[in-house]
mmCIF file of C-alpha atoms in Angstrom:
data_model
loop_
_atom_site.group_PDB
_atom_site.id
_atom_site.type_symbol
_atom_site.label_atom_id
_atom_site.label_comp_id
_atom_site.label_asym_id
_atom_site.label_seq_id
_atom_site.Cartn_x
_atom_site.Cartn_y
_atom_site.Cartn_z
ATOM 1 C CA UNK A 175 32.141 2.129 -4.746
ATOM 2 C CA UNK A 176 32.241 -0.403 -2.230
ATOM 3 C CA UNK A 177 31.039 -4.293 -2.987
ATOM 4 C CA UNK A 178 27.836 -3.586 -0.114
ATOM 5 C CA UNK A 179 26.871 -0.581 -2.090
ATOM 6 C CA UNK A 180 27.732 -2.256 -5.717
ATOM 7 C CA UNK A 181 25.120 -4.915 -4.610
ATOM 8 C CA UNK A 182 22.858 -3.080 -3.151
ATOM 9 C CA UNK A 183 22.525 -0.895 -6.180
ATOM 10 C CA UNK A 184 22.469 -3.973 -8.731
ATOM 11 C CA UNK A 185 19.814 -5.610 -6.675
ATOM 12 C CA UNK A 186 17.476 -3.037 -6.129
ATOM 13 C CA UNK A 187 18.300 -2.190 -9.741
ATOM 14 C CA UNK A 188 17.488 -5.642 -11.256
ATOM 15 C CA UNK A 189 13.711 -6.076 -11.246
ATOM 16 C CA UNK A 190 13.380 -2.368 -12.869
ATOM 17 C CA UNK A 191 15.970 -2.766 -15.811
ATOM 18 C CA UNK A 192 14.448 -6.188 -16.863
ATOM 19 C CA UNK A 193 10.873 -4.826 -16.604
ATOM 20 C CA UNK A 194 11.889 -2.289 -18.926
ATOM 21 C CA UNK A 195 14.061 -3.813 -21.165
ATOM 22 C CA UNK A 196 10.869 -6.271 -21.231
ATOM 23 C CA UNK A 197 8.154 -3.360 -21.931
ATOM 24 C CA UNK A 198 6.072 -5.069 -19.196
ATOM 25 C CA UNK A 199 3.647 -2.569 -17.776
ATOM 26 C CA UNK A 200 2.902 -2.563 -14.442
ATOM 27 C CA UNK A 201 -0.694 -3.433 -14.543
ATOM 28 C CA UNK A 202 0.255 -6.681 -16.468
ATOM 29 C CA UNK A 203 3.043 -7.663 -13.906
ATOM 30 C CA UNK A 204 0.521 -7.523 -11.087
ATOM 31 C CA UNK A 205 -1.507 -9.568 -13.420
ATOM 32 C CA UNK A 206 1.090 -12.416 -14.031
ATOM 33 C CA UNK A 207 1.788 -12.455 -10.381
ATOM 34 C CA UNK A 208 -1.810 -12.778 -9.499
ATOM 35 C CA UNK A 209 -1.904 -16.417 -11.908
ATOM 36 C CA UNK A 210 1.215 -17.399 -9.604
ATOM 37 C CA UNK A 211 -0.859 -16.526 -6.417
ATOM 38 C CA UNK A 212 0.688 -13.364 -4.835
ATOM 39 C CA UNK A 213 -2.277 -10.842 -4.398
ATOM 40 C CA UNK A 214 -0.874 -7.369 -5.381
ATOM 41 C CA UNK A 215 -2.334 -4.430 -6.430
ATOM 42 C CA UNK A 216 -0.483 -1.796 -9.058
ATOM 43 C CA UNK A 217 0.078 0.482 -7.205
ATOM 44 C CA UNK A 218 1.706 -0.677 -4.335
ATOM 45 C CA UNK A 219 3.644 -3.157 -6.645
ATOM 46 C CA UNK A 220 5.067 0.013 -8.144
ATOM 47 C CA UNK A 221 5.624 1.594 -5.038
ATOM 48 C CA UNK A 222 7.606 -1.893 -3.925
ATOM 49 C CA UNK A 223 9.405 -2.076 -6.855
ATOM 50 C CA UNK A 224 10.783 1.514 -7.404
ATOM 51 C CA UNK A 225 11.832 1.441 -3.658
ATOM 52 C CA UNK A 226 13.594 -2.371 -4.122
ATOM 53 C CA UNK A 227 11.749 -3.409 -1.100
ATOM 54 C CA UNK A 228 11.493 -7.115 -1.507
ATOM 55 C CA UNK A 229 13.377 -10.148 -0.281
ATOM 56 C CA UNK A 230 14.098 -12.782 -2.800
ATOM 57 C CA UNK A 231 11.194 -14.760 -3.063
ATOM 58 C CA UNK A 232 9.607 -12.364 -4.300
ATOM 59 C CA UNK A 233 12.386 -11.121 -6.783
ATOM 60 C CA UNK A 234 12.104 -14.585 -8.058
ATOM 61 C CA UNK A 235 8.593 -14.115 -8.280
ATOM 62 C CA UNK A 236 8.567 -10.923 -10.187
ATOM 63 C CA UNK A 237 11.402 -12.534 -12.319
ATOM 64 C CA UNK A 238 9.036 -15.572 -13.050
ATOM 65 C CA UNK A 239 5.939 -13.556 -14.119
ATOM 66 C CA UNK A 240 8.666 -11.223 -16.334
ATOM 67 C CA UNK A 241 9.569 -14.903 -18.165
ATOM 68 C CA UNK A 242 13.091 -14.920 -17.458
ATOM 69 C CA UNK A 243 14.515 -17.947 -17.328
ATOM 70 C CA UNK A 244 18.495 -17.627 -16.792
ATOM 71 C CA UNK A 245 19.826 -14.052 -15.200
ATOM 72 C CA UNK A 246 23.366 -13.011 -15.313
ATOM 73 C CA UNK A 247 25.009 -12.205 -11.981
ATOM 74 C CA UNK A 248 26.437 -8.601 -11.301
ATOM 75 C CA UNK A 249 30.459 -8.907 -10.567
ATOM 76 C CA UNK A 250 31.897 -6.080 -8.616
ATOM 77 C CA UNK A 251 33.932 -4.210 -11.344
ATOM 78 C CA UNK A 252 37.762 -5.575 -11.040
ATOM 79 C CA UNK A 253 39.482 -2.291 -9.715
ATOM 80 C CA UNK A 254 37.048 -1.707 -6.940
ATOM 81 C CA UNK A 255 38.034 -5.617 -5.621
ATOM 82 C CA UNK A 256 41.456 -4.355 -6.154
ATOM 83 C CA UNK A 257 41.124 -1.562 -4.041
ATOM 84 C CA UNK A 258 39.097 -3.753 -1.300
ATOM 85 C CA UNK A 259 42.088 -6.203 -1.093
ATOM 86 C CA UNK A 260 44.433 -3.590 -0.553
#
């Protein structure tokens, strides 16, 4: 896998895994965005997020109303930057 597709994946990937991981349902997420201001509706927030069709504001938003606090950044895996540099 190349590092454009890697990240690509992870990001679009991100919001999804924590939400889970979380148990947040969708309906509250829309909720906790609505207290930081954003004015979203379920379904298209569920539409947005299973497509990964956000810019980063409002990943950080999402991550906000999910509570996290620190995230861990995705590194390419080591053998596909070995393969890149070669």
């Amino acid at each position: 896998m190349d590092a454009n597709a890697f990240y690509e994946t992870q990001a679009r990937e991100l919001i999804k895994r924590i939400r889970r991981e979380k148990g947040i349902p969708y309906w509250k997420l829309a909720q906790k965005l609505r207290e930081l201001g954003e004015e979203v509706e379920v379904q298209p927030l569920i539409n947005r997020v299973n497509r990964g069709t956000y810019n980063f504001e409002f990943a950080l938003k999402l991550l906000a109303a999910m509570g996290v606090d620190t995230l861990e950044v995705p590194h390419l895996p080591r053998k596909s930057r070995q393969n890149r540099a070669s």
